Amino acid sequence: MPPPKFAAQAAATYSGIYCRPNLQNGGTIPASGPLCTCPDIWISGTRPIANFQTVLATSASYATASVDTIQQGQANYIYVRGMNGAMQPLSTQVQLFASPAGIILWPALWKQRPIPTDIDYQPPNPPVYASNIDNLAAGAIGVAQNTFVWSDPEPPPPGSDHYCLISWMNNASNPFPDAPGPLELSHLIANNLGFGFRNVSLQSGSSPTVQLVTQIEIPVSVPPGSRQYYILIFPSGFPSGWQVSLSCSQTDTKGNPIAIPQQIIPPPPAKYLGIYAWLDPGFSATVTINCYQNGAEPATNATLQMQVMYLAEPQEIKRALALGVVDFAMSRALESAFRGFGIAPSPVCPLGFDTLMLI
């Protein structure tokens, strides 16, 4: 009997919001070329991108790919974008997963490893694992509204030396795949661009001994306009030589990272480290503080506290004094610290605290 004849599947454009398997693919299915270099999973490392929904949706950015390095021991910021290959506007949820790399990636395995977003990631609230691309026009590029935050990735288990990131455009037309067998999995990889796959390398580094993850949110109900805030870290009970760092999943209003680079915790009499940030109403981000051990164990009941202060504007000073909300000790400390730098002193008012106590 002669062997059966096979006809090649006719090429088509994926009709939905899709992630490309590689830079050469323009939404064509079945896909060819490398299928695990998705440029629409954008790895920003430990520094967030200002205005990422605009920056990553330009045609120039769409023609490029980010680095593929994930930093161990740090919070890594990742974005997901998609192109609408349909003829009408579409919306979708977006999710991201991280799987130890293997030659075959069965969905049942990586479904167990979602990466959270920076939405309301504050205990006792559970992490939020989905973001959105809303009302994306036909032929347009969209970026998920929220940053995915992969905090302190662990080394992959024995048998793998890197990870694969998988994006999922989660909508009614693209449910999570069963892929019970090889043929279904093959169809998923080559024909369903509602999923993107990207292999990433893990750059080794020191994992934090202590980590505090919390949320900064400025409600939209706050009167409009950018205001200046002061974000402080108060480590207490940590021996000499310990180090601390802070990073944030969003930049401030001026596009500056909200970050304190890894450095030795200052010895007494110094009590804190801090950074200024300009924030608008509607700002919401995840802040990660890492402490790294160097030498002795911390004291019993050592604490790691984060505090946010508001810098009263000149027209608000009288009211702040009348309300009794000015922290005079901190205001004097800031005035002393910035004397000679041309920065005018301003009364600061405490807004909130979050504390991790070691037992």
CSV table of C-alpha atoms in Angstrom, one decimal:
chain,number,residue,atom,x,y,z
A,1,MET,CA,0.0,0.0,0.0
A,2,PRO,CA,1.5,3.4,-0.9
A,3,PRO,CA,2.0,5.8,1.9
A,4,PRO,CA,-0.7,8.4,2.5
A,5,LYS,CA,-0.3,11.8,1.0
A,6,PHE,CA,-0.4,14.8,3.3
A,7,ALA,CA,-1.4,18.4,2.4
A,8,ALA,CA,0.2,21.2,4.3
A,9,GLN,CA,-2.1,23.2,6.6
A,10,ALA,CA,-3.1,26.5,5.0
A,11,ALA,CA,-1.5,29.5,6.7
A,12,ALA,CA,-3.8,31.8,8.6
A,13,THR,CA,-3.7,34.7,11.0
A,14,TYR,CA,-4.6,34.0,14.6
A,15,SER,CA,-8.0,35.6,15.2
A,16,GLY,CA,-7.6,36.9,18.8
A,17,ILE,CA,-5.2,38.7,21.0
A,18,TYR,CA,-2.0,36.8,20.6
A,19,CYS,CA,1.7,36.5,21.7
A,20,ARG,CA,4.2,35.8,19.0
A,21,PRO,CA,6.5,32.7,19.4
A,22,ASN,CA,9.4,34.7,17.8
A,23,LEU,CA,10.1,38.1,16.3
A,24,GLN,CA,9.7,36.8,12.8
A,25,ASN,CA,6.1,35.6,13.3
A,26,GLY,CA,3.3,38.1,12.5
A,27,GLY,CA,0.5,36.1,14.0
A,28,THR,CA,0.7,33.4,11.3
A,29,ILE,CA,-0.5,29.9,12.2
A,30,PRO,CA,0.7,27.2,12.2
A,31,ALA,CA,3.8,28.9,13.6
A,32,SER,CA,7.3,27.9,12.5
A,33,GLY,CA,10.8,28.7,13.7
A,34,PRO,CA,11.7,28.8,17.4
A,35,LEU,CA,8.5,28.5,19.4
A,36,CYS,CA,10.0,29.4,22.8
A,37,THR,CA,11.4,32.9,22.3
A,38,CYS,CA,8.2,34.9,22.7
A,39,PRO,CA,9.2,38.6,22.6
A,40,ASP,CA,5.9,39.6,24.1
A,41,ILE,CA,6.9,38.4,27.5
A,42,TRP,CA,9.0,41.3,28.4
A,43,ILE,CA,11.5,40.9,31.2
A,44,SER,CA,12.5,44.2,32.8
A,45,GLY,CA,14.7,42.7,35.6
A,46,THR,CA,14.8,44.6,38.8
A,47,ARG,CA,13.9,48.0,37.4
A,48,PRO,CA,10.3,48.7,36.4
A,49,ILE,CA,9.5,50.6,33.1
A,50,ALA,CA,7.8,54.0,33.4
A,51,ASN,CA,4.6,54.2,31.3
A,52,PHE,CA,5.1,50.6,30.2
A,53,GLN,CA,1.7,50.3,28.6
A,54,THR,CA,2.7,53.1,26.2
A,55,VAL,CA,6.4,52.3,25.8
A,56,LEU,CA,6.0,48.6,25.1
A,57,ALA,CA,3.1,49.1,22.6
A,58,THR,CA,5.1,51.2,20.2
A,59,SER,CA,6.0,49.7,16.8
A,60,ALA,CA,9.7,50.2,17.6
A,61,SER,CA,9.4,48.2,20.9
A,62,TYR,CA,7.2,45.6,19.2
A,63,ALA,CA,10.1,44.9,16.8
A,64,THR,CA,12.5,44.0,19.7
A,65,ALA,CA,12.8,41.6,22.6
A,66,SER,CA,14.0,42.1,26.1
A,67,VAL,CA,16.9,40.4,27.8
A,68,ASP,CA,16.1,36.8,29.0
A,69,THR,CA,17.8,37.0,32.4
A,70,ILE,CA,15.9,36.5,35.7
A,71,GLN,CA,17.7,37.7,38.9
A,72,GLN,CA,17.7,35.3,41.8
A,73,GLY,CA,17.4,36.9,45.2
A,74,GLN,CA,15.5,39.9,43.7
A,75,ALA,CA,12.0,40.9,42.7
A,76,ASN,CA,11.8,40.6,38.9
A,77,TYR,CA,9.3,42.7,36.9
A,78,ILE,CA,7.7,41.2,33.8
A,79,TYR,CA,5.2,42.6,31.3
A,80,VAL,CA,3.0,40.8,28.8
A,81,ARG,CA,1.7,42.3,25.6
A,82,GLY,CA,-0.4,41.1,22.7
A,83,MET,CA,-1.6,42.0,19.2
A,84,ASN,CA,-5.3,41.8,18.3
A,85,GLY,CA,-5.5,39.7,15.1
A,86,ALA,CA,-9.3,39.8,15.0
A,87,MET,CA,-11.4,42.2,13.0
A,88,GLN,CA,-13.1,43.8,16.0
A,89,PRO,CA,-12.0,45.1,19.4
A,90,LEU,CA,-11.3,42.4,22.1
A,91,SER,CA,-10.6,42.2,25.8
A,92,THR,CA,-8.8,39.5,27.7
A,93,GLN,CA,-7.4,38.5,31.0
A,94,VAL,CA,-3.7,37.8,31.0
A,95,GLN,CA,-1.8,35.3,33.2
A,96,LEU,CA,1.8,34.3,33.5
A,97,PHE,CA,3.4,31.1,34.6
A,98,ALA,CA,7.0,29.9,35.4
A,99,SER,CA,8.0,26.3,34.8
A,100,PRO,CA,11.3,24.6,35.2
A,101,ALA,CA,12.4,24.1,31.6
A,102,GLY,CA,11.9,20.7,30.0
A,103,ILE,CA,11.8,19.5,26.5
A,104,ILE,CA,8.0,18.9,26.8
A,105,LEU,CA,5.9,21.4,28.8
A,106,TRP,CA,2.6,19.8,29.8
A,107,PRO,CA,0.0,22.4,30.8
A,108,ALA,CA,-1.0,20.4,33.9
A,109,LEU,CA,2.6,21.0,35.2
A,110,TRP,CA,3.0,24.7,34.7
A,111,LYS,CA,-0.6,25.5,35.7
A,112,GLN,CA,0.6,25.0,39.3
A,113,ARG,CA,3.2,27.8,39.0
A,114,PRO,CA,1.5,31.1,38.4
A,115,ILE,CA,3.3,34.4,38.9
A,116,PRO,CA,1.3,37.1,40.8
A,117,THR,CA,0.7,40.7,39.7
A,118,ASP,CA,1.3,43.8,41.8
A,119,ILE,CA,-2.4,44.2,42.5
A,120,ASP,CA,-3.2,44.4,46.2
A,121,TYR,CA,-0.5,41.9,47.2
A,122,GLN,CA,-0.8,42.4,50.9
A,123,PRO,CA,-1.7,39.8,53.5
A,124,PRO,CA,-4.3,38.7,54.4
A,125,ASN,CA,-5.4,39.3,50.9
A,126,PRO,CA,-4.3,36.6,48.5
A,127,PRO,CA,-2.1,37.4,45.5
A,128,VAL,CA,-3.9,38.4,42.3
A,129,TYR,CA,-2.7,36.3,39.4
A,130,ALA,CA,-4.5,38.0,36.5
A,131,SER,CA,-4.3,41.3,34.7
A,132,ASN,CA,-6.3,42.7,31.8
A,133,ILE,CA,-6.0,44.1,28.3
A,134,ASP,CA,-9.2,46.0,27.7
A,135,ASN,CA,-11.0,46.9,24.5
A,136,LEU,CA,-8.0,46.5,22.3
A,137,ALA,CA,-8.7,47.7,18.7
A,138,ALA,CA,-8.2,45.4,15.7
A,139,GLY,CA,-4.6,45.3,14.6
A,140,ALA,CA,-3.4,47.2,17.8
A,141,ILE,CA,-0.8,46.3,20.4
A,142,GLY,CA,-1.9,46.1,24.0
A,143,VAL,CA,0.0,45.6,27.3
A,144,ALA,CA,-1.5,44.0,30.4
A,145,GLN,CA,-2.4,46.7,32.9
A,146,ASN,CA,-0.4,45.4,35.8
A,147,THR,CA,3.2,44.2,36.3
A,148,PHE,CA,3.9,40.6,37.1
A,149,VAL,CA,6.2,40.3,40.0
A,150,TRP,CA,8.4,37.2,40.4
A,151,SER,CA,10.0,37.6,43.8
A,152,ASP,CA,13.2,35.7,44.6
A,153,PRO,CA,13.0,32.9,42.0
A,154,GLU,CA,14.3,29.6,43.4
A,155,PRO,CA,16.9,27.7,41.4
A,156,PRO,CA,15.1,25.1,39.2
A,157,PRO,CA,15.0,21.6,40.6
A,158,PRO,CA,17.6,19.0,39.5
A,159,GLY,CA,17.3,18.1,35.9
A,160,SER,CA,16.8,21.7,34.7
A,161,ASP,CA,19.1,24.7,34.7
A,162,HIS,CA,16.6,27.4,33.5
A,163,TYR,CA,12.9,28.3,33.4
A,164,CYS,CA,10.2,28.7,30.7
A,165,LEU,CA,7.7,31.6,31.1
A,166,ILE,CA,4.3,30.9,29.7
A,167,SER,CA,1.7,33.7,29.0
A,168,TRP,CA,-2.0,32.9,28.7
A,169,MET,CA,-4.6,35.1,27.1
A,170,ASN,CA,-7.4,33.9,29.3
A,171,ASN,CA,-10.8,34.5,27.8
A,172,ALA,CA,-13.9,32.7,26.7
A,173,SER,CA,-12.4,31.9,23.3
A,174,ASN,CA,-9.2,30.6,24.8
A,175,PRO,CA,-9.9,28.4,27.9
A,176,PHE,CA,-7.1,26.6,29.7
A,177,PRO,CA,-6.1,23.7,27.5
A,178,ASP,CA,-6.6,20.1,28.6
A,179,ALA,CA,-3.8,18.9,26.2
A,180,PRO,CA,-4.3,15.3,27.4
A,181,GLY,CA,-2.0,13.8,24.7
A,182,PRO,CA,0.9,14.6,22.4
A,183,LEU,CA,-1.3,15.7,19.4
A,184,GLU,CA,-3.2,18.2,21.5
A,185,LEU,CA,0.0,19.6,23.0
A,186,SER,CA,1.5,20.0,19.5
A,187,HIS,CA,-1.6,21.8,18.3
A,188,LEU,CA,-1.4,24.2,21.3
A,189,ILE,CA,2.2,25.1,20.7
A,190,ALA,CA,2.0,25.7,16.9
A,191,ASN,CA,-1.6,26.9,16.4
A,192,ASN,CA,-2.7,28.6,19.6
A,193,LEU,CA,-0.9,31.9,19.9
A,194,GLY,CA,-3.2,32.7,22.8
A,195,PHE,CA,-0.2,31.2,24.7
A,196,GLY,CA,3.4,32.4,24.5
A,197,PHE,CA,6.5,30.5,25.6
A,198,ARG,CA,9.9,32.0,26.5
A,199,ASN,CA,12.9,30.3,27.9
A,200,VAL,CA,14.8,32.4,30.4
A,201,SER,CA,18.1,32.0,32.2
A,202,LEU,CA,18.5,32.4,36.0
A,203,GLN,CA,21.3,34.6,37.1
A,204,SER,CA,22.5,33.4,40.5
A,205,GLY,CA,22.6,35.7,43.5
A,206,SER,CA,22.1,35.7,47.2
A,207,SER,CA,18.5,34.9,48.3
A,208,PRO,CA,17.2,37.2,51.0
A,209,THR,CA,17.2,35.9,54.5
A,210,VAL,CA,14.2,38.1,55.4
A,211,GLN,CA,11.7,39.5,52.9
A,212,LEU,CA,8.8,41.9,53.4
A,213,VAL,CA,6.3,42.3,50.6
A,214,THR,CA,3.7,45.0,50.9
A,215,GLN,CA,1.5,47.4,48.9
A,216,ILE,CA,1.5,51.1,48.4
A,217,GLU,CA,-1.8,52.5,47.1
A,218,ILE,CA,-3.0,56.1,46.6
A,219,PRO,CA,-6.8,55.9,46.0
A,220,VAL,CA,-8.3,57.7,43.1
A,221,SER,CA,-10.4,59.6,45.6
A,222,VAL,CA,-7.4,61.6,46.8
A,223,PRO,CA,-7.5,65.2,45.4
A,224,PRO,CA,-5.9,65.3,41.9
A,225,GLY,CA,-2.2,66.2,41.5
A,226,SER,CA,1.2,64.7,42.2
A,227,ARG,CA,2.3,64.8,45.8
A,228,GLN,CA,5.6,63.9,47.4
A,229,TYR,CA,5.9,61.0,49.8
A,230,TYR,CA,8.8,59.6,51.7
A,231,ILE,CA,9.3,55.9,52.0
A,232,LEU,CA,11.4,54.7,54.9
A,233,ILE,CA,12.9,51.4,56.0
A,234,PHE,CA,13.5,50.8,59.7
A,235,PRO,CA,15.6,47.7,60.4
A,236,SER,CA,16.0,46.9,64.1
A,237,GLY,CA,17.9,44.2,65.8
A,238,PHE,CA,20.0,43.2,62.8
A,239,PRO,CA,23.7,42.7,63.6
A,240,SER,CA,26.5,44.6,61.9
A,241,GLY,CA,27.1,43.5,58.3
A,242,TRP,CA,23.6,42.7,57.3
A,243,GLN,CA,22.4,44.3,54.1
A,244,VAL,CA,19.0,45.6,52.9
A,245,SER,CA,17.4,46.7,49.6
A,246,LEU,CA,14.1,48.0,48.4
A,247,SER,CA,12.4,47.8,45.0
A,248,CYS,CA,9.0,48.7,43.7
A,249,SER,CA,7.0,47.3,40.8
A,250,GLN,CA,6.1,50.8,39.5
A,251,THR,CA,8.1,54.0,38.9
A,252,ASP,CA,6.9,57.2,40.4
A,253,THR,CA,5.1,59.9,38.5
A,254,LYS,CA,8.3,61.4,37.2
A,255,GLY,CA,9.5,58.0,35.9
A,256,ASN,CA,12.0,57.5,38.6
A,257,PRO,CA,12.5,54.0,40.1
A,258,ILE,CA,11.4,53.7,43.7
A,259,ALA,CA,14.4,51.8,44.9
A,260,ILE,CA,17.1,51.6,47.5
A,261,PRO,CA,20.1,49.6,46.2
A,262,GLN,CA,21.5,46.7,48.3
A,263,GLN,CA,23.7,48.2,51.0
A,264,ILE,CA,24.8,47.6,54.6
A,265,ILE,CA,22.2,48.5,57.2
A,266,PRO,CA,23.6,51.7,58.8
A,267,PRO,CA,24.8,51.2,62.3
A,268,PRO,CA,23.4,53.2,65.2
A,269,PRO,CA,22.8,56.0,65.8
A,270,ALA,CA,21.3,55.9,62.2
A,271,LYS,CA,17.9,54.4,62.3
A,272,TYR,CA,16.5,54.2,58.8
A,273,LEU,CA,17.0,54.4,55.0
A,274,GLY,CA,14.6,56.3,52.8
A,275,ILE,CA,13.7,57.6,49.3
A,276,TYR,CA,11.4,60.3,48.0
A,277,ALA,CA,8.7,59.5,45.4
A,278,TRP,CA,6.1,61.6,43.6
A,279,LEU,CA,2.8,59.7,43.4
A,280,ASP,CA,-0.5,60.4,41.7
A,281,PRO,CA,-4.0,59.3,42.8
A,282,GLY,CA,-4.6,55.8,41.5
A,283,PHE,CA,-1.0,54.7,42.1
A,284,SER,CA,-0.8,51.0,43.1
A,285,ALA,CA,2.3,48.9,43.4
A,286,THR,CA,4.1,46.1,45.2
A,287,VAL,CA,7.1,47.0,47.3
A,288,THR,CA,9.7,44.4,48.2
A,289,ILE,CA,12.2,44.8,51.0
A,290,ASN,CA,15.0,42.2,51.3
A,291,CYS,CA,17.5,41.7,54.1
A,292,TYR,CA,20.6,39.6,53.5
A,293,GLN,CA,22.5,37.9,56.4
A,294,ASN,CA,26.2,38.5,56.8
A,295,GLY,CA,27.5,36.9,60.0
A,296,ALA,CA,25.5,36.7,63.2
A,297,GLU,CA,21.8,35.9,63.6
A,298,PRO,CA,19.4,38.7,64.2
A,299,ALA,CA,18.3,39.5,67.8
A,300,THR,CA,15.2,37.9,69.2
A,301,ASN,CA,12.2,39.9,68.0
A,302,ALA,CA,14.2,41.9,65.4
A,303,THR,CA,11.9,43.9,63.2
A,304,LEU,CA,11.8,45.2,59.7
A,305,GLN,CA,9.4,48.1,59.3
A,306,MET,CA,8.4,50.2,56.4
A,307,GLN,CA,6.8,53.5,56.8
A,308,VAL,CA,5.3,56.0,54.4
A,309,MET,CA,5.3,59.8,55.3
A,310,TYR,CA,3.5,62.6,53.4
A,311,LEU,CA,5.4,65.8,52.8
A,312,ALA,CA,2.9,68.6,53.5
A,313,GLU,CA,2.8,71.2,50.7
A,314,PRO,CA,3.4,74.8,51.7
A,315,GLN,CA,-0.3,75.7,51.6
A,316,GLU,CA,-1.0,72.7,53.9
A,317,ILE,CA,1.4,73.4,56.7
A,318,LYS,CA,-0.9,75.5,58.8
A,319,ARG,CA,-3.6,72.8,58.6
A,320,ALA,CA,-1.1,70.0,59.3
A,321,LEU,CA,0.0,71.8,62.5
A,322,ALA,CA,-3.5,72.5,63.5
A,323,LEU,CA,-4.4,68.8,63.1
A,324,GLY,CA,-1.4,67.8,65.1
A,325,VAL,CA,-0.2,65.3,62.5
A,326,VAL,CA,3.4,66.6,61.9
A,327,ASP,CA,6.2,64.3,63.0
A,328,PHE,CA,8.6,66.9,64.4
A,329,ALA,CA,11.4,64.4,65.1
A,330,MET,CA,11.4,63.1,61.6
A,331,SER,CA,11.0,66.5,60.1
A,332,ARG,CA,14.1,67.8,62.0
A,333,ALA,CA,16.0,64.6,61.0
A,334,LEU,CA,15.3,65.3,57.3
A,335,GLU,CA,16.1,68.9,57.6
A,336,SER,CA,19.5,68.0,59.1
A,337,ALA,CA,20.2,65.2,56.5
A,338,PHE,CA,19.5,67.5,53.5
A,339,ARG,CA,21.1,70.7,54.9
A,340,GLY,CA,23.5,72.0,52.3
A,341,PHE,CA,21.8,70.2,49.4
A,342,GLY,CA,19.5,73.1,48.5
A,343,ILE,CA,16.4,71.1,49.6
A,344,ALA,CA,14.0,73.1,51.7
A,345,PRO,CA,12.7,71.4,54.8
A,346,SER,CA,9.1,70.3,54.9
A,347,PRO,CA,7.0,68.9,57.7
A,348,VAL,CA,6.2,65.2,57.3
A,349,CYS,CA,3.1,63.5,58.4
A,350,PRO,CA,2.9,59.7,59.0
A,351,LEU,CA,0.5,57.8,56.7
A,352,GLY,CA,1.1,54.1,57.3
A,353,PHE,CA,3.3,51.3,58.6
A,354,ASP,CA,3.9,47.7,57.8
A,355,THR,CA,6.1,45.6,60.2
A,356,LEU,CA,7.6,42.1,60.0
A,357,MET,CA,8.8,40.7,63.3
A,358,LEU,CA,11.3,37.9,63.5
A,359,ILE,CA,10.5,35.4,66.3
